[in-house]
Every structure is written in C-alpha cells, then in structure tokens.
PDB file of C-alpha atoms in Angstrom:
ATOM      1  CA  UNK A   1     -19.630 -40.026 -15.279  1.00  0.00           C
ATOM      2  CA  UNK A   2     -22.651 -38.127 -14.055  1.00  0.00           C
ATOM      3  CA  UNK A   3     -22.773 -34.363 -14.717  1.00  0.00           C
ATOM      4  CA  UNK A   4     -24.305 -32.021 -12.129  1.00  0.00           C
ATOM      5  CA  UNK A   5     -25.000 -28.327 -12.613  1.00  0.00           C
ATOM      6  CA  UNK A   6     -25.981 -25.806  -9.975  1.00  0.00           C
ATOM      7  CA  UNK A   7     -25.577 -22.145  -9.128  1.00  0.00           C
ATOM      8  CA  UNK A   8     -24.113 -20.807  -5.905  1.00  0.00           C
ATOM      9  CA  UNK A   9     -23.782 -17.378  -4.353  1.00  0.00           C
ATOM     10  CA  UNK A  10     -21.708 -15.929  -1.567  1.00  0.00           C
ATOM     11  CA  UNK A  11     -20.069 -12.863  -0.193  1.00  0.00           C
ATOM     12  CA  UNK A  12     -16.802 -11.086   0.310  1.00  0.00           C
ATOM     13  CA  UNK A  13     -17.547  -9.414   3.645  1.00  0.00           C
ATOM     14  CA  UNK A  14     -15.113  -6.603   4.377  1.00  0.00           C
ATOM     15  CA  UNK A  15     -15.035  -4.838   7.754  1.00  0.00           C
ATOM     16  CA  UNK A  16     -12.294  -2.668   9.256  1.00  0.00           C
ATOM     17  CA  UNK A  17      -9.722  -3.819   6.691  1.00  0.00           C
ATOM     18  CA  UNK A  18     -10.448  -7.518   7.236  1.00  0.00           C
ATOM     19  CA  UNK A  19     -12.301 -10.114   5.193  1.00  0.00           C
ATOM     20  CA  UNK A  20     -14.570 -12.794   6.637  1.00  0.00           C
ATOM     21  CA  UNK A  21     -13.583 -16.380   5.827  1.00  0.00           C
ATOM     22  CA  UNK A  22     -14.625 -19.820   6.935  1.00  0.00           C
ATOM     23  CA  UNK A  23     -12.189 -22.581   7.753  1.00  0.00           C
ATOM     24  CA  UNK A  24     -13.539 -26.062   7.146  1.00  0.00           C
ATOM     25  CA  UNK A  25     -13.088 -28.170  10.256  1.00  0.00           C
ATOM     26  CA  UNK A  26     -12.726 -31.513   8.446  1.00  0.00           C
ATOM     27  CA  UNK A  27     -10.615 -30.366   5.466  1.00  0.00           C
ATOM     28  CA  UNK A  28      -7.601 -28.091   5.162  1.00  0.00           C
ATOM     29  CA  UNK A  29      -9.582 -25.393   3.335  1.00  0.00           C
ATOM     30  CA  UNK A  30     -10.076 -21.677   3.903  1.00  0.00           C
ATOM     31  CA  UNK A  31     -13.038 -20.392   1.896  1.00  0.00           C
ATOM     32  CA  UNK A  32     -15.353 -17.495   1.331  1.00  0.00           C
ATOM     33  CA  UNK A  33     -18.874 -18.231   2.588  1.00  0.00           C
ATOM     34  CA  UNK A  34     -21.234 -19.369  -0.170  1.00  0.00           C
ATOM     35  CA  UNK A  35     -23.841 -21.985  -1.005  1.00  0.00           C
ATOM     36  CA  UNK A  36     -26.559 -23.196  -3.342  1.00  0.00           C
ATOM     37  CA  UNK A  37     -29.103 -20.806  -4.788  1.00  0.00           C
ATOM     38  CA  UNK A  38     -32.484 -22.287  -3.926  1.00  0.00           C
ATOM     39  CA  UNK A  39     -35.304 -22.495  -6.527  1.00  0.00           C
ATOM     40  CA  UNK A  40     -36.983 -19.115  -6.878  1.00  0.00           C
ATOM     41  CA  UNK A  41     -34.258 -17.353  -4.891  1.00  0.00           C
ATOM     42  CA  UNK A  42     -32.258 -14.468  -6.354  1.00  0.00           C
ATOM     43  CA  UNK A  43     -28.459 -14.509  -6.395  1.00  0.00           C
ATOM     44  CA  UNK A  44     -28.468 -11.590  -3.952  1.00  0.00           C
ATOM     45  CA  UNK A  45     -30.859 -13.248  -1.497  1.00  0.00           C
ATOM     46  CA  UNK A  46     -28.897 -16.498  -1.639  1.00  0.00           C
ATOM     47  CA  UNK A  47     -25.620 -14.700  -0.939  1.00  0.00           C
ATOM     48  CA  UNK A  48     -27.039 -12.912   2.100  1.00  0.00           C
ATOM     49  CA  UNK A  49     -28.680 -16.094   3.413  1.00  0.00           C
ATOM     50  CA  UNK A  50     -25.632 -18.315   2.917  1.00  0.00           C
ATOM     51  CA  UNK A  51     -23.204 -15.863   4.520  1.00  0.00           C
ATOM     52  CA  UNK A  52     -25.544 -15.473   7.503  1.00  0.00           C
ATOM     53  CA  UNK A  53     -26.059 -19.233   7.906  1.00  0.00           C
ATOM     54  CA  UNK A  54     -22.382 -20.137   7.656  1.00  0.00           C
ATOM     55  CA  UNK A  55     -20.934 -17.282   9.721  1.00  0.00           C
ATOM     56  CA  UNK A  56     -23.648 -16.019  12.083  1.00  0.00           C
ATOM     57  CA  UNK A  57     -23.341 -12.458  10.779  1.00  0.00           C
ATOM     58  CA  UNK A  58     -26.844 -11.443   9.783  1.00  0.00           C
ATOM     59  CA  UNK A  59     -26.731  -7.636   9.465  1.00  0.00           C
ATOM     60  CA  UNK A  60     -25.251  -7.519   5.974  1.00  0.00           C
ATOM     61  CA  UNK A  61     -25.712  -5.141   3.078  1.00  0.00           C
ATOM     62  CA  UNK A  62     -24.769  -5.575  -0.585  1.00  0.00           C
ATOM     63  CA  UNK A  63     -22.343  -2.937  -1.838  1.00  0.00           C
ATOM     64  CA  UNK A  64     -21.488  -4.358  -5.262  1.00  0.00           C
ATOM     65  CA  UNK A  65     -22.008  -7.315  -7.571  1.00  0.00           C
ATOM     66  CA  UNK A  66     -18.591  -8.906  -8.131  1.00  0.00           C
ATOM     67  CA  UNK A  67     -19.848 -11.064 -10.989  1.00  0.00           C
ATOM     68  CA  UNK A  68     -20.215 -14.741 -11.782  1.00  0.00           C
ATOM     69  CA  UNK A  69     -17.586 -17.275 -12.836  1.00  0.00           C
ATOM     70  CA  UNK A  70     -18.036 -20.895 -13.896  1.00  0.00           C
ATOM     71  CA  UNK A  71     -16.171 -23.565 -11.958  1.00  0.00           C
ATOM     72  CA  UNK A  72     -15.863 -27.104 -13.336  1.00  0.00           C
ATOM     73  CA  UNK A  73     -14.305 -29.995 -11.482  1.00  0.00           C
ATOM     74  CA  UNK A  74     -14.581 -33.732 -10.940  1.00  0.00           C
ATOM     75  CA  UNK A  75     -15.449 -35.041  -7.505  1.00  0.00           C
ATOM     76  CA  UNK A  76     -15.733 -38.773  -6.916  1.00  0.00           C
ATOM     77  CA  UNK A  77     -17.824 -40.067  -9.857  1.00  0.00           C
ATOM     78  CA  UNK A  78     -19.377 -36.706 -10.789  1.00  0.00           C
ATOM     79  CA  UNK A  79     -18.457 -33.846 -13.090  1.00  0.00           C
ATOM     80  CA  UNK A  80     -19.619 -30.673 -11.333  1.00  0.00           C
ATOM     81  CA  UNK A  81     -20.425 -27.470 -13.187  1.00  0.00           C
ATOM     82  CA  UNK A  82     -21.108 -24.601 -10.805  1.00  0.00           C
ATOM     83  CA  UNK A  83     -21.766 -20.950 -11.597  1.00  0.00           C
ATOM     84  CA  UNK A  84     -20.465 -18.982  -8.597  1.00  0.00           C
ATOM     85  CA  UNK A  85     -21.668 -15.432  -7.939  1.00  0.00           C
ATOM     86  CA  UNK A  86     -20.172 -13.219  -5.277  1.00  0.00           C
ATOM     87  CA  UNK A  87     -21.127  -9.863  -3.829  1.00  0.00           C
ATOM     88  CA  UNK A  88     -19.115  -7.332  -1.871  1.00  0.00           C
ATOM     89  CA  UNK A  89     -20.916  -7.105   1.476  1.00  0.00           C
ATOM     90  CA  UNK A  90     -20.783  -4.568   4.289  1.00  0.00           C
ATOM     91  CA  UNK A  91     -21.291  -5.629   7.882  1.00  0.00           C
ATOM     92  CA  UNK A  92     -23.793  -3.303   9.567  1.00  0.00           C
ATOM     93  CA  UNK A  93     -23.528  -4.986  12.991  1.00  0.00           C
ATOM     94  CA  UNK A  94     -20.364  -6.876  14.008  1.00  0.00           C
ATOM     95  CA  UNK A  95     -22.215  -9.005  16.580  1.00  0.00           C
ATOM     96  CA  UNK A  96     -22.860 -12.518  15.264  1.00  0.00           C
ATOM     97  CA  UNK A  97     -25.872 -14.617  16.220  1.00  0.00           C
ATOM     98  CA  UNK A  98     -25.531 -18.228  17.276  1.00  0.00           C
ATOM     99  CA  UNK A  99     -25.109 -20.504  14.274  1.00  0.00           C
ATOM    100  CA  UNK A 100     -27.017 -23.729  13.774  1.00  0.00           C
ATOM    101  CA  UNK A 101     -25.106 -26.636  15.353  1.00  0.00           C
ATOM    102  CA  UNK A 102     -24.464 -28.336  11.986  1.00  0.00           C
ATOM    103  CA  UNK A 103     -22.954 -25.100  10.590  1.00  0.00           C
ATOM    104  CA  UNK A 104     -20.784 -24.575  13.674  1.00  0.00           C
ATOM    105  CA  UNK A 105     -19.579 -28.186  13.394  1.00  0.00           C
ATOM    106  CA  UNK A 106     -18.561 -27.706   9.742  1.00  0.00           C
ATOM    107  CA  UNK A 107     -16.905 -24.276   9.826  1.00  0.00           C
ATOM    108  CA  UNK A 108     -14.807 -22.005  12.010  1.00  0.00           C
ATOM    109  CA  UNK A 109     -15.239 -18.299  11.293  1.00  0.00           C
ATOM    110  CA  UNK A 110     -12.229 -15.986  11.042  1.00  0.00           C
ATOM    111  CA  UNK A 111     -11.417 -12.409  10.094  1.00  0.00           C
ATOM    112  CA  UNK A 112      -8.155 -12.065   8.182  1.00  0.00           C
ATOM    113  CA  UNK A 113      -6.461  -8.896   6.931  1.00  0.00           C
ATOM    114  CA  UNK A 114      -7.727  -8.073   3.449  1.00  0.00           C
ATOM    115  CA  UNK A 115      -4.181  -7.840   2.080  1.00  0.00           C
ATOM    116  CA  UNK A 116      -3.511 -11.441   3.218  1.00  0.00           C
ATOM    117  CA  UNK A 117      -6.744 -12.983   1.925  1.00  0.00           C
ATOM    118  CA  UNK A 118      -5.376 -13.913  -1.483  1.00  0.00           C
ATOM    119  CA  UNK A 119      -2.546 -15.868   0.162  1.00  0.00           C
ATOM    120  CA  UNK A 120      -4.802 -17.650   2.643  1.00  0.00           C
ATOM    121  CA  UNK A 121      -7.786 -18.706   0.499  1.00  0.00           C
ATOM    122  CA  UNK A 122      -7.571 -22.246  -0.820  1.00  0.00           C
ATOM    123  CA  UNK A 123      -9.128 -21.789  -4.270  1.00  0.00           C
ATOM    124  CA  UNK A 124      -8.052 -19.470  -7.081  1.00  0.00           C
ATOM    125  CA  UNK A 125     -11.609 -18.491  -8.023  1.00  0.00           C
ATOM    126  CA  UNK A 126     -12.261 -17.148  -4.541  1.00  0.00           C
ATOM    127  CA  UNK A 127      -8.946 -15.288  -4.656  1.00  0.00           C
ATOM    128  CA  UNK A 128     -10.179 -13.654  -7.880  1.00  0.00           C
ATOM    129  CA  UNK A 129     -13.343 -12.424  -6.154  1.00  0.00           C
ATOM    130  CA  UNK A 130     -11.248 -10.934  -3.337  1.00  0.00           C
ATOM    131  CA  UNK A 131      -9.127  -9.138  -5.963  1.00  0.00           C
ATOM    132  CA  UNK A 132     -12.323  -7.744  -7.478  1.00  0.00           C
ATOM    133  CA  UNK A 133     -13.531  -6.618  -4.043  1.00  0.00           C
ATOM    134  CA  UNK A 134     -10.239  -4.811  -3.363  1.00  0.00           C
ATOM    135  CA  UNK A 135     -10.738  -2.717  -6.506  1.00  0.00           C
ATOM    136  CA  UNK A 136     -14.200  -1.514  -5.395  1.00  0.00           C
TER     137      UNK A 136
END
C-alpha cells in the first residue's frame, strides 16, 4: 500500500453565533473548509486561501491558532497521513464573491448555529476544532 503525507489548513469561521460549513454535493459529508498547504505557503495563508476558494468569503481575519492534529486513514489503495491545522477566523464582510465553477459544483455553503456544529459535522477531528473554537 502506498503511503502519502501532506499538510492541510482550514478555518472555523464564526459570525453572529453561526459557523461556516461546506456540504459536499456528491457525498453525504458536512465539513469545515480546508485544503492542501502549497509549497512555500504558511499554514495561515493556506487557511485563508482555502476558506476563500471553497466558500467565496474573502474578507477573513485570523483570531486564533486552534492547533494541528494528525489524521491517518486508508482510502482506496493508499494510506494517507495528513496534518490538519485550523484557525479561528472572523468574517469582516459577510458578502461572498462568486466561487470558481469547480468549487461551486463540489460544495454547498451553509451557516449553522455554533451550538449545533458538533452534531452536524461528519468527522470527529473537525468537531474537535469546533470545540476548541467555542472555548476561545
């Protein structure tokens, strides 16, 4: 089995008591926005870029570093090792820009009440980052 390692970064965007999530259109998953950290890119820059690309919200500001956790799983014929970093993000302008067509085709964007986020998110690691954000 082939082993693949990469780092990813994303955000827990909280605004008016709600948290920003993405719902995958082809899978029954509700996730926090995140993606690969590109070569030479900081964790912070990657988080801001990925959240903006996936959701259309571009006026974001980092409030706190929520840390990094390692996620390991097997997918098809690969063992994936991914270090996931998340940041608590503030939304400075609630008006989204138009997303790239491939992003809009992959994800629907939703705001859910912060107190319901842990119930709604598909993966336990993302629920942990929401718990951390609630304590900030």
